[in-house]
Amino acid sequence: MRLHTVLTSLAATLLLGAAAPLPMPAILSPQQIVDTAPPGAWQPVSPEDVLVMELATGQRIVIQLAPDFAPVHVANIRALARAHWWDGAGIVRVQDNYVVQWARMPEGQALPKGIDQHPPAEYDRPSAGLALRPLFYPDPYARQVGYANGWPVGSDGTRSWLTHCYGMVGVGRDMPPDTGTGEELYAVNGQAPRQLDRNIALVGRVVDGMPVLGALPRGTAALGFYAGPKQWVPIRTVQVAADMTPASRPNVETMQATSPAFAKYLDARANRRDPFFIRPASGVDLCNAPVPTRLAP
Amino acid sequence: MRLHTVLTSLAATLLLGAAAPLPMPAILSPQQIVDTAPPGAWQPVSPEDVLVMELATGQRIVIQLAPDFAPVHVANIRALARAHWWDGAGIVRVQDNYVVQWARMPEGQALPKGIDQHPPAEYDRPSAGLALRPLFYPDPYARQVGYANGWPVGSDGTRSWLTHCYGMVGVGRDMPPDTGTGEELYAVNGQAPRQLDRNIALVGRVVDGMPVLGALPRGTAALGFYAGPKQWVPIRTVQVAADMTPASRPNVETMQATSPAFAKYLDARANRRDPFFIRPASGVDLCNAPVPTRLAP
């Protein structure tokens, strides 16, 4: 914990002559497995499915959208970005260990044309058509958990749903279930609030920029809302990556669930054997083994 | 999510005459159950088991210590605070979704007299002597989870251990297991890194001030360490609450695991039926149902 220095015996043995005994294979940490995964382990995300939020500070938050799980909400969100809905909006709520939320203020403004004002409650979807890569450890919330189409999911065999893990992005709504249009979004900033699963539409995840969102000052009003406009964190723009120039847009990649690297990564997450660890857990929580994502160079 | 306005039917019915039909009982959220718990549901924590960290900004972080689980480390920590070890120390590491860590810098300074330089590996303890209040939902890490002596624990029947939930405080160490003295501590600031359970000594939890620690800027050096002394967040003092005047010290209370309020709280955490929710989860993760704590007025 103090140093976490990982002695890669591989690096050390490069200094030895050919006559040296074969080195023990290095035991890699999950991050090292991700860092050394071959190019074939990665798949690109369509720039139509990537949202880029730029704060007034110039900091960027990159969000991958999940049209396979919430197609109507995702279509709304793309259309809202293209209508510049969030240009000049703000982050208005940061509740510690719960969510960061952003909105165009004041609430209640007329939505641009073409937005579905009453999307269906896309809180889950049929399991049919999804290839589930199960995670074989017990889960307190769902009969089965695992990964499908690059996303963390819960399933009861018939229906499947995205799970409220750290960095997942969802659609704010009022009490009636059909009041969330996508105009107001939140990202999870703490322990997974999985009680929200199947109660709200999840539409994506932050793939770059959580250290920025995570470090925002906590709101002091009820439910972590900022006490007033002076506290709001101004957003310059939210764009669909496909609308940006190729040179300026981020190229998001996710690790393929079918790749050997992903299997190694999951095993290492559940059984830490890299040098710092004494006793592997023999298990891992779905939200503690997120699908690796990266921005391509 | 937008408003979370909880319509307490109780408040509404106060306006009605006595002839009005009996109101449906209000369905309380977990927080409302905590807020309305009777005085008997709470028990005071000894000020010998409370550490008060004051940052240079004047912000206070209050930590409850866990002598039942890590007595030698806790004795070291009390002695270090009394020797003013952390006065003028700093927060030197903030890794997003992992830990916030503080230390007297530079590392390697001689410890005060009376500090056990090689505490035993207090990573777990015998289950005998602990009254476990089980949480009857599956857990991906431990055969059994629940609450003991006011703390979240995992257990294999024979041994029990504190779990790395949000806000839990642990002892930084180097690679060899007996190198953590308590001189360098961390607090969990994201999804529970339960892979660390039984690999490191947990010694307590932050009971007040996580919104401050959680919002600290993330470090940009390897493992989230701050890049240099200019980034360190200065600590003015760390004191044992028992050494402070009664007027100035926080009085920490925790909810009794045997109280009806705690049973109601756990049930509500696992089965949200307050107005925003459509589908209760029928389960809850140990780290998503923390033992309620508060500062007494």
Coordinates of C-alpha atoms in Angstrom, one line a residue:
Chain A
M1 CA 0.0 0.0 0.0
R2 CA 2.8 2.4 0.7
L3 CA 4.7 1.6 -2.5
H4 CA 2.8 -1.1 -4.3
T5 CA 6.0 -1.4 -6.3
V6 CA 5.5 -4.3 -8.6
L7 CA 8.7 -6.1 -9.3
T8 CA 8.1 -7.6 -12.8
S9 CA 10.5 -10.4 -12.8
L10 CA 10.2 -10.2 -16.6
A11 CA 12.0 -6.9 -16.6
A12 CA 14.7 -8.2 -14.2
T13 CA 15.4 -11.3 -16.3
L14 CA 16.0 -9.3 -19.4
L15 CA 19.4 -8.5 -17.8
L16 CA 20.4 -12.1 -17.4
G17 CA 22.3 -14.2 -20.0
A18 CA 20.6 -17.0 -22.0
A19 CA 22.1 -19.6 -19.6
A20 CA 20.2 -18.2 -16.6
P21 CA 17.4 -20.5 -15.3
L22 CA 14.0 -19.9 -16.7
P23 CA 12.3 -17.2 -14.7
M24 CA 9.1 -17.8 -12.8
P25 CA 6.3 -16.3 -14.9
A26 CA 5.5 -12.9 -13.6
I27 CA 2.2 -12.7 -11.8
L28 CA 0.4 -9.7 -13.2
S29 CA -2.0 -7.4 -11.5
P30 CA -5.4 -6.7 -13.3
Q31 CA -4.1 -3.4 -14.5
Q32 CA -0.9 -5.0 -15.9
I33 CA -3.0 -7.5 -17.8
V34 CA -5.0 -4.6 -19.3
D35 CA -1.9 -2.6 -20.1
T36 CA -0.3 -5.6 -21.9
A37 CA -3.4 -6.9 -23.7
P38 CA -2.8 -7.4 -27.4
P39 CA -4.6 -5.1 -30.0
G40 CA -7.0 -7.9 -30.9
A41 CA -8.4 -7.8 -27.3
W42 CA -9.9 -4.4 -28.0
Q43 CA -12.8 -3.3 -30.1
P44 CA -13.6 0.2 -31.1
V45 CA -16.8 2.0 -30.0
S46 CA -18.7 3.8 -32.8
P47 CA -18.4 7.6 -32.4
E48 CA -22.2 7.7 -32.6
D49 CA -22.2 6.0 -29.2
V50 CA -19.8 8.5 -27.6
L51 CA -20.7 11.7 -25.9
V52 CA -18.0 14.3 -25.1
M53 CA -18.7 16.8 -22.3
E54 CA -16.4 19.7 -22.0
L55 CA -16.4 21.7 -18.8
A56 CA -15.8 25.4 -18.8
T57 CA -12.3 24.6 -17.3
G58 CA -11.5 22.7 -20.5
Q59 CA -11.6 19.3 -18.7
R60 CA -13.2 16.5 -20.8
I61 CA -15.6 13.8 -19.7
V62 CA -16.1 11.0 -22.2
I63 CA -19.3 8.9 -22.0
Q64 CA -20.0 5.7 -23.8
L65 CA -23.7 5.3 -24.6
A66 CA -25.6 2.0 -24.4
P67 CA -28.2 1.9 -27.3
D68 CA -28.6 -1.9 -26.8
F69 CA -30.2 -1.3 -23.5
A70 CA -32.0 2.1 -23.7
P71 CA -32.4 2.9 -27.4
V72 CA -35.1 5.5 -27.1
H73 CA -33.3 7.4 -24.3
V74 CA -30.0 7.2 -26.2
A75 CA -31.7 8.6 -29.3
N76 CA -33.0 11.4 -27.2
I77 CA -29.6 12.1 -25.7
R78 CA -27.9 12.2 -29.1
A79 CA -30.7 14.6 -30.4
L80 CA -30.4 16.8 -27.3
A81 CA -26.6 17.1 -27.7
R82 CA -27.1 18.0 -31.4
A83 CA -29.6 20.6 -30.4
H84 CA -26.9 22.1 -28.0
W85 CA -29.2 21.4 -25.1
W86 CA -26.3 21.1 -22.6
D87 CA -24.1 23.9 -24.0
G88 CA -24.1 26.3 -21.1
A89 CA -25.7 23.8 -18.7
G90 CA -24.2 22.9 -15.4
I91 CA -23.4 20.2 -12.9
V92 CA -26.0 21.0 -10.2
R93 CA -25.8 18.2 -7.8
V94 CA -22.9 16.2 -6.2
Q95 CA -24.1 13.9 -3.4
D96 CA -21.2 12.2 -1.7
N97 CA -21.1 8.4 -2.3
Y98 CA -24.1 8.5 -4.6
V99 CA -24.3 10.7 -7.8
V100 CA -23.1 13.7 -9.8
Q101 CA -25.9 15.2 -11.8
W102 CA -26.1 17.8 -14.6
A103 CA -28.9 19.7 -16.2
R104 CA -29.9 22.7 -18.2
M105 CA -31.3 25.2 -15.7
P106 CA -33.8 26.3 -14.9
E107 CA -35.6 22.9 -15.2
G108 CA -38.8 22.7 -17.3
Q109 CA -37.6 24.4 -20.5
A110 CA -39.3 23.3 -23.7
L111 CA -37.4 20.4 -25.3
P112 CA -36.1 20.6 -28.8
K113 CA -38.3 19.1 -31.6
G114 CA -37.9 15.4 -32.2
I115 CA -37.4 14.5 -28.5
D116 CA -39.6 11.7 -27.3
Q117 CA -41.2 13.3 -24.2
H118 CA -42.4 10.0 -22.7
P119 CA -39.9 7.3 -23.5
P120 CA -40.7 3.8 -22.4
A121 CA -39.3 2.7 -19.1
E122 CA -36.1 1.1 -20.5
Y123 CA -35.1 -0.2 -17.1
D124 CA -34.5 -3.8 -18.4
R125 CA -34.7 -5.7 -21.7
P126 CA -35.2 -9.2 -22.9
S127 CA -32.2 -11.5 -22.2
A128 CA -32.8 -13.0 -25.7
G129 CA -30.3 -11.6 -28.1
L130 CA -27.7 -10.9 -25.5
A131 CA -24.6 -13.1 -25.2
L132 CA -24.1 -13.2 -21.4
R133 CA -20.5 -13.8 -20.2
P134 CA -21.4 -14.9 -16.6
L135 CA -19.5 -14.0 -13.6
F136 CA -19.7 -17.0 -11.4
Y137 CA -19.8 -15.4 -8.0
P138 CA -22.8 -14.7 -5.8
D139 CA -24.5 -11.3 -6.1
P140 CA -26.7 -9.8 -3.4
Y141 CA -29.0 -8.2 -6.0
A142 CA -29.4 -10.4 -9.1
R143 CA -29.8 -14.1 -9.7
Q144 CA -27.1 -13.9 -12.3
V145 CA -24.6 -11.2 -13.1
G146 CA -22.0 -10.9 -15.9
Y147 CA -21.2 -9.0 -19.0
A148 CA -23.2 -8.5 -22.2
N149 CA -22.2 -6.4 -25.2
G150 CA -19.4 -4.9 -23.2
W151 CA -21.6 -3.9 -20.2
P152 CA -22.1 -5.1 -16.7
V153 CA -25.5 -6.7 -16.4
G154 CA -27.8 -8.4 -14.0
S155 CA -30.3 -11.0 -15.2
D156 CA -33.1 -13.1 -13.9
G157 CA -32.9 -15.4 -16.9
T158 CA -35.7 -13.7 -18.8
R159 CA -34.8 -10.0 -18.5
S160 CA -31.4 -8.3 -18.3
W161 CA -30.4 -4.9 -17.1
L162 CA -27.5 -2.6 -16.7
T163 CA -26.2 -2.2 -13.2
H164 CA -25.4 1.0 -11.2
C165 CA -21.6 0.6 -10.9
Y166 CA -19.1 3.4 -10.3
G167 CA -19.2 5.7 -13.3
M168 CA -22.4 4.4 -14.9
V169 CA -24.7 7.1 -16.3
G170 CA -28.4 7.2 -15.8
V171 CA -31.4 9.4 -16.6
G172 CA -32.8 11.6 -13.8
R173 CA -36.6 11.4 -13.4
D174 CA -39.4 12.6 -11.2
M175 CA -41.7 10.3 -9.3
P176 CA -43.7 9.0 -12.2
P177 CA -41.6 6.5 -14.1
D178 CA -42.1 8.0 -17.6
T179 CA -40.8 11.5 -16.7
G180 CA -37.1 10.9 -17.6
T181 CA -36.4 12.1 -21.1
G182 CA -32.6 12.1 -20.9
E183 CA -32.4 15.9 -20.5
E184 CA -31.0 15.4 -17.0
L185 CA -28.2 12.8 -16.4
Y186 CA -26.2 11.5 -13.5
A187 CA -23.1 9.5 -12.9
V188 CA -22.5 7.2 -10.0
N189 CA -19.6 8.5 -7.8
G190 CA -19.4 6.0 -5.0
Q191 CA -20.4 2.5 -3.8
A192 CA -22.7 1.0 -6.4
P193 CA -26.3 2.1 -5.5
R194 CA -27.7 -1.1 -7.0
Q195 CA -31.1 -0.5 -5.4
L196 CA -31.7 1.8 -8.4
D197 CA -31.2 -1.1 -10.9
R198 CA -34.5 -1.6 -12.8
N199 CA -35.9 1.6 -11.2
I200 CA -34.3 4.0 -13.6
A201 CA -32.9 4.0 -17.1
L202 CA -29.1 3.6 -17.3
V203 CA -27.8 4.8 -20.6
G204 CA -24.0 4.5 -20.5
R205 CA -20.8 5.0 -18.5
V206 CA -18.0 7.5 -18.1
V207 CA -15.0 6.0 -19.8
D208 CA -12.7 9.0 -19.2
G209 CA -12.9 11.8 -16.7
M210 CA -14.3 10.1 -13.5
P211 CA -11.3 11.6 -11.5
V212 CA -12.7 15.0 -12.5
L213 CA -16.3 14.3 -11.7
G214 CA -15.4 12.4 -8.5
A215 CA -13.4 15.3 -7.1
L216 CA -16.2 17.9 -7.5
P217 CA -17.2 19.7 -4.2
R218 CA -20.2 18.0 -2.6
G219 CA -23.4 20.0 -2.6
T220 CA -24.7 21.3 0.7
A221 CA -28.4 21.5 0.0
A222 CA -30.8 18.6 0.4
L223 CA -29.8 15.5 -1.6
G224 CA -26.4 17.0 -2.4
F225 CA -27.8 19.7 -4.7
Y226 CA -25.6 22.8 -4.9
A227 CA -27.1 25.6 -2.9
G228 CA -27.3 27.9 -5.9
P229 CA -26.2 28.9 -9.3
K230 CA -22.8 30.2 -8.0
Q231 CA -21.9 26.6 -7.0
W232 CA -22.9 25.1 -10.4
V233 CA -20.0 23.7 -12.4
P234 CA -20.4 25.2 -15.9
I235 CA -20.5 22.9 -18.9
R236 CA -19.2 24.4 -22.2
T237 CA -20.6 21.8 -24.6
V238 CA -21.8 18.3 -24.8
Q239 CA -21.3 16.8 -28.3
V240 CA -21.7 13.4 -30.0
A241 CA -18.1 12.3 -30.9
A242 CA -19.2 11.6 -34.5
D243 CA -19.9 15.3 -35.0
M244 CA -16.3 16.2 -34.0
T245 CA -13.3 16.2 -36.3
P246 CA -11.4 12.9 -36.3
A247 CA -8.4 14.7 -34.9
S248 CA -10.3 16.2 -32.0
R249 CA -12.6 13.3 -31.0
P250 CA -11.7 10.6 -28.5
N251 CA -11.6 7.0 -29.9
V252 CA -13.0 4.8 -27.2
E253 CA -12.2 1.1 -27.1
T254 CA -13.5 -1.6 -24.8
M255 CA -12.0 -5.0 -24.0
Q256 CA -13.8 -7.9 -25.8
A257 CA -15.5 -10.2 -23.3
T258 CA -14.5 -13.2 -25.5
S259 CA -10.8 -12.3 -25.4
P260 CA -8.3 -14.4 -23.4
A261 CA -7.1 -11.1 -21.8
F262 CA -10.6 -10.5 -20.4
A263 CA -10.7 -14.0 -18.9
K264 CA -7.2 -13.4 -17.3
Y265 CA -8.3 -10.0 -16.1
L266 CA -11.4 -11.4 -14.4
D267 CA -9.4 -14.2 -12.8
A268 CA -6.9 -11.7 -11.5
R269 CA -9.6 -9.5 -10.1
A270 CA -11.1 -12.4 -8.2
N271 CA -7.8 -13.9 -7.2
R272 CA -5.1 -11.3 -6.6
R273 CA -1.8 -13.1 -6.5
D274 CA 0.5 -10.2 -7.4
P275 CA 3.1 -9.5 -4.9
F276 CA 1.3 -7.2 -2.4
F277 CA -1.4 -9.8 -1.7
I278 CA -1.3 -12.6 0.9
R279 CA -4.7 -14.1 0.6
P280 CA -6.7 -14.0 -2.7
A281 CA -10.4 -13.4 -2.2
S282 CA -11.7 -16.2 -4.5
G283 CA -14.5 -13.9 -5.7
V284 CA -15.2 -10.4 -7.0
D285 CA -18.1 -8.1 -7.1
L286 CA -19.5 -7.3 -10.6
C287 CA -18.9 -3.6 -9.9
N288 CA -15.3 -4.2 -8.8
A289 CA -14.4 -5.8 -12.1
P290 CA -15.5 -3.2 -14.6
V291 CA -15.1 -3.9 -18.3
P292 CA -11.7 -2.3 -19.2
T293 CA -12.1 0.7 -21.5
R294 CA -9.5 3.0 -23.0
L295 CA -8.9 5.9 -25.3
A296 CA -7.0 4.7 -28.3
P297 CA -3.8 6.6 -28.9
Chain B
M1 CA -34.1 11.4 -9.0
R2 CA -34.9 15.0 -9.9
L3 CA -36.7 15.9 -6.8
H4 CA -36.9 12.8 -4.6
T5 CA -39.6 14.7 -2.8
V6 CA -40.9 12.3 -0.3
L7 CA -44.6 13.0 0.4
T8 CA -45.1 11.9 3.9
S9 CA -48.7 11.1 4.0
L10 CA -48.5 11.6 7.7
A11 CA -47.8 15.3 7.3
A12 CA -50.6 15.6 4.8
T13 CA -53.1 14.0 7.0
L14 CA -52.5 16.3 9.9
L15 CA -54.5 18.8 7.9
L16 CA -57.5 16.5 7.7
G17 CA -60.3 16.3 10.3
A18 CA -60.7 13.4 12.7
A19 CA -63.5 12.0 10.5
A20 CA -61.0 11.4 7.6
P21 CA -60.2 7.8 6.8
L22 CA -57.1 6.4 8.5
P23 CA -54.0 7.2 6.4
M24 CA -51.9 4.5 4.9
P25 CA -48.7 4.3 7.1
A26 CA -45.9 6.3 5.5
I27 CA -43.3 4.2 3.9
L28 CA -40.0 5.6 5.1
S29 CA -36.7 5.7 3.3
P30 CA -33.7 4.2 5.1
Q31 CA -32.5 7.8 5.9
Q32 CA -35.9 8.6 7.4
I33 CA -35.8 5.5 9.6
V34 CA -32.4 6.7 10.8
D35 CA -33.5 10.2 11.3
T36 CA -36.5 9.2 13.4
A37 CA -34.9 6.4 15.4
P38 CA -35.5 6.7 19.1
P39 CA -32.7 7.7 21.5
G40 CA -32.5 4.1 22.7
A41 CA -31.4 2.9 19.3
W42 CA -28.1 4.7 19.6
Q43 CA -25.1 3.9 21.7
P44 CA -22.2 6.3 22.4
V45 CA -18.6 5.5 21.3
S46 CA -15.9 6.0 23.9
P47 CA -13.9 9.2 23.1
E48 CA -10.8 6.9 23.5
D49 CA -12.0 5.3 20.3
V50 CA -12.4 8.5 18.3
L51 CA -9.7 10.3 16.3
V52 CA -10.2 13.9 15.2
M53 CA -8.2 15.1 12.2
E54 CA -8.2 18.8 11.5
L55 CA -7.1 20.0 8.2
A56 CA -5.3 23.3 7.7
T57 CA -8.5 24.6 6.2
G58 CA -10.2 24.0 9.6
Q59 CA -12.3 21.1 8.1
R60 CA -12.7 18.1 10.5
I61 CA -12.5 14.4 9.8
V62 CA -13.9 12.2 12.6
I63 CA -12.7 8.6 12.7
Q64 CA -14.1 5.8 14.9
L65 CA -11.4 3.3 15.8
A66 CA -12.0 -0.5 16.0
P67 CA -9.9 -1.9 18.9
D68 CA -12.0 -5.1 18.9
F69 CA -10.5 -6.0 15.6
A70 CA -7.0 -4.5 15.5
P71 CA -6.0 -3.7 19.2
V72 CA -2.3 -3.4 18.6
H73 CA -2.6 -1.1 15.6
V74 CA -5.2 1.0 17.4
A75 CA -2.9 1.3 20.4
N76 CA -0.2 2.5 18.1
I77 CA -2.5 5.0 16.4
R78 CA -3.6 6.5 19.8
A79 CA 0.0 6.7 20.9
L80 CA 1.1 8.3 17.5
A81 CA -1.7 10.9 17.8
R82 CA -0.6 11.7 21.4
A83 CA 3.0 12.1 20.2
H84 CA 1.7 14.6 17.6
W85 CA 2.9 12.4 14.9
W86 CA 0.4 13.7 12.3
D87 CA 0.5 17.4 13.3
G88 CA 1.9 19.0 10.2
A89 CA 1.5 15.8 8.2
G90 CA -0.4 15.7 4.9
I91 CA -2.7 13.8 2.6
V92 CA -0.3 12.6 0.0
R93 CA -2.4 10.3 -2.2
V94 CA -5.9 10.3 -3.6
Q95 CA -6.5 7.6 -6.1
D96 CA -9.9 7.8 -7.7
N97 CA -12.3 5.1 -6.7
Y98 CA -9.8 3.5 -4.3
V99 CA -8.2 5.4 -1.4
V100 CA -7.2 8.7 0.2
Q101 CA -4.0 8.3 2.2
W102 CA -2.1 10.5 4.7
A103 CA 1.3 10.3 6.2
R104 CA 4.0 12.3 7.9
M105 CA 6.6 13.1 5.2
P106 CA 9.2 12.2 4.4
E107 CA 8.6 8.6 5.1
G108 CA 11.0 6.6 7.3
Q109 CA 11.2 9.0 10.2
A110 CA 11.9 7.5 13.6
L111 CA 8.8 6.5 15.4
P112 CA 8.0 7.8 18.9
K113 CA 8.8 5.6 21.9
G114 CA 6.2 3.0 22.8
I115 CA 5.1 2.3 19.3
D116 CA 5.1 -1.4 18.4
Q117 CA 7.3 -1.4 15.2
H118 CA 6.1 -4.9 14.1
P119 CA 2.4 -5.3 15.1
P120 CA 0.9 -8.7 14.4
A121 CA -1.0 -9.0 11.1
E122 CA -4.4 -8.1 12.6
Y123 CA -6.2 -8.9 9.3
D124 CA -8.8 -11.1 10.9
R125 CA -9.7 -12.4 14.4
P126 CA -11.5 -15.4 16.0
S127 CA -15.2 -15.3 15.5
A128 CA -15.6 -16.5 19.0
G129 CA -16.6 -13.6 21.2
L130 CA -18.3 -11.7 18.5
A131 CA -22.1 -11.5 18.2
L132 CA -22.7 -11.6 14.5
R133 CA -26.0 -10.1 13.2
P134 CA -26.0 -11.8 9.9
L135 CA -27.1 -10.2 6.6
F136 CA -28.9 -12.9 4.7
Y137 CA -27.9 -12.0 1.2
P138 CA -25.2 -13.6 -0.9
D139 CA -21.8 -12.0 -0.9
P140 CA -19.2 -12.5 -3.6
Y141 CA -16.3 -12.4 -1.2
A142 CA -17.2 -14.0 2.1
R143 CA -19.2 -17.1 3.1
Q144 CA -21.1 -14.9 5.6
V145 CA -21.4 -11.2 6.1
G146 CA -23.1 -9.1 8.7
Y147 CA -22.5 -6.8 11.6
A148 CA -20.5 -7.4 14.8
N149 CA -19.8 -4.9 17.6
G150 CA -21.2 -2.1 15.3
W151 CA -18.9 -3.0 12.3
P152 CA -19.4 -4.6 8.9
V153 CA -17.7 -8.0 8.9
G154 CA -17.1 -11.0 6.7
S155 CA -16.7 -14.4 8.3
D156 CA -15.9 -18.0 7.4
G157 CA -17.3 -19.3 10.6
T158 CA -14.0 -19.5 12.4
R159 CA -12.4 -16.1 11.6
S160 CA -14.1 -12.7 11.2
W161 CA -12.7 -9.5 9.6
L162 CA -13.6 -6.0 8.9
T163 CA -14.6 -5.2 5.3
H164 CA -13.2 -2.5 3.0
C165 CA -16.5 -0.5 2.6
Y166 CA -16.6 3.2 1.6
G167 CA -15.1 5.3 4.4
M168 CA -13.3 2.4 6.2
V169 CA -9.8 3.3 7.4
G170 CA -6.8 1.0 7.0
V171 CA -3.1 0.8 7.7
G172 CA -0.7 1.3 4.8
R173 CA 2.1 -1.1 4.5
D174 CA 4.9 -2.2 2.3
M175 CA 5.2 -5.6 0.7
P176 CA 6.1 -7.6 3.8
P177 CA 3.0 -8.0 5.9
D178 CA 4.5 -6.8 9.2
T179 CA 5.5 -3.4 7.9
G180 CA 2.3 -1.5 8.7
T181 CA 2.6 0.3 12.1
G182 CA -0.3 2.7 11.8
E183 CA 1.9 5.7 11.0
E184 CA 0.3 5.8 7.5
L185 CA -3.4 5.5 7.1
Y186 CA -5.9 5.4 4.2
A187 CA -9.7 5.7 3.8
V188 CA -11.7 4.0 1.0
N189 CA -13.2 6.6 -1.4
G190 CA -15.1 4.5 -4.0
Q191 CA -16.5 1.1 -4.8
A192 CA -15.5 -1.3 -1.9
P193 CA -12.0 -2.7 -2.7
R194 CA -12.9 -5.9 -0.9
Q195 CA -9.9 -7.7 -2.5
L196 CA -7.9 -6.0 0.3
D197 CA -10.0 -7.7 3.0
R198 CA -7.7 -10.0 5.1
N199 CA -4.7 -8.6 3.3
I200 CA -4.3 -5.4 5.4
A201 CA -5.3 -4.2 8.8
L202 CA -8.5 -2.2 8.9
V203 CA -8.6 0.0 12.1
G204 CA -11.8 2.1 11.8
R205 CA -14.0 4.2 9.7
V206 CA -14.7 7.9 8.9
V207 CA -17.9 8.8 10.6
D208 CA -17.9 12.5 9.7
G209 CA -16.0 14.3 6.9
M210 CA -16.1 11.8 4.0
P211 CA -17.6 14.5 1.7
V212 CA -14.4 16.4 2.4
L213 CA -12.0 13.5 1.8
G214 CA -14.1 12.3 -1.2
A215 CA -13.8 15.7 -3.0
L216 CA -10.0 16.0 -2.8
P217 CA -8.3 16.4 -6.1
R218 CA -7.0 13.1 -7.5
G219 CA -3.3 12.7 -7.5
T220 CA -1.6 12.6 -10.9
A221 CA 1.5 10.5 -10.1
A222 CA 1.5 6.6 -10.1
L223 CA -1.1 5.1 -7.9
G224 CA -2.8 8.4 -7.4
F225 CA 0.0 9.9 -5.3
Y226 CA 0.3 13.6 -5.4
A227 CA 3.1 14.7 -7.7
G228 CA 4.9 16.7 -5.0
P229 CA 4.7 18.5 -1.7
K230 CA 2.8 21.4 -3.3
Q231 CA -0.1 19.2 -3.9
W232 CA -0.2 17.7 -0.3
V233 CA -3.2 18.6 1.7
P234 CA -1.9 19.9 5.0
I235 CA -3.1 18.4 8.3
R236 CA -3.0 20.7 11.3
T237 CA -3.6 18.1 14.0
V238 CA -4.8 14.5 14.7
Q239 CA -6.0 14.1 18.2
V240 CA -7.7 11.4 20.3
A241 CA -11.1 12.8 21.2
A242 CA -10.6 11.9 24.9
D243 CA -7.8 14.5 25.0
M244 CA -10.0 17.3 23.8
T245 CA -12.3 19.4 26.0
P246 CA -15.8 18.0 26.3
A247 CA -17.1 21.1 24.6
S248 CA -14.8 20.8 21.6
R249 CA -14.9 17.1 20.9
P250 CA -17.4 15.3 18.7
N251 CA -19.6 12.7 20.4
V252 CA -20.0 9.8 18.1
E253 CA -22.9 7.4 18.3
T254 CA -23.7 4.3 16.4
M255 CA -26.9 2.5 15.8
Q256 CA -27.3 -0.7 17.9
A257 CA -27.5 -3.8 15.8
T258 CA -30.1 -5.2 18.3
S259 CA -32.5 -2.2 18.0
P260 CA -35.8 -2.5 16.1
A261 CA -34.7 0.6 14.1
F262 CA -31.7 -1.2 12.7
A263 CA -33.8 -4.1 11.6
K264 CA -36.2 -1.7 9.9
Y265 CA -33.3 0.2 8.3
L266 CA -31.8 -3.0 6.9
D267 CA -35.1 -4.2 5.5
A268 CA -35.6 -0.8 3.9
R269 CA -32.1 -0.8 2.4
A270 CA -32.9 -4.2 0.8
N271 CA -36.4 -3.5 -0.2
R272 CA -36.9 0.1 -1.1
R273 CA -40.7 0.8 -1.1
D274 CA -40.6 4.6 -0.6
P275 CA -42.3 6.5 -3.3
F276 CA -39.5 6.8 -5.9
F277 CA -39.0 3.1 -6.2
I278 CA -41.0 0.8 -8.5
R279 CA -39.2 -2.5 -7.9
P280 CA -37.5 -3.4 -4.6
A281 CA -34.2 -5.2 -5.0
S282 CA -34.9 -7.9 -2.4
G283 CA -31.2 -7.7 -1.4
V284 CA -28.5 -5.4 -0.5
D285 CA -24.7 -5.4 -0.5
L286 CA -23.0 -5.2 3.0
C287 CA -21.2 -2.1 1.9
N288 CA -24.4 -0.5 0.7
A289 CA -26.0 -0.9 4.1
P290 CA -23.5 0.8 6.4
V291 CA -24.1 0.9 10.2
P292 CA -25.7 4.3 10.8
T293 CA -23.5 6.6 12.8
R294 CA -24.0 10.2 13.9
L295 CA -22.5 13.0 15.9
A296 CA -24.7 13.6 19.0
P297 CA -26.0 17.1 19.2

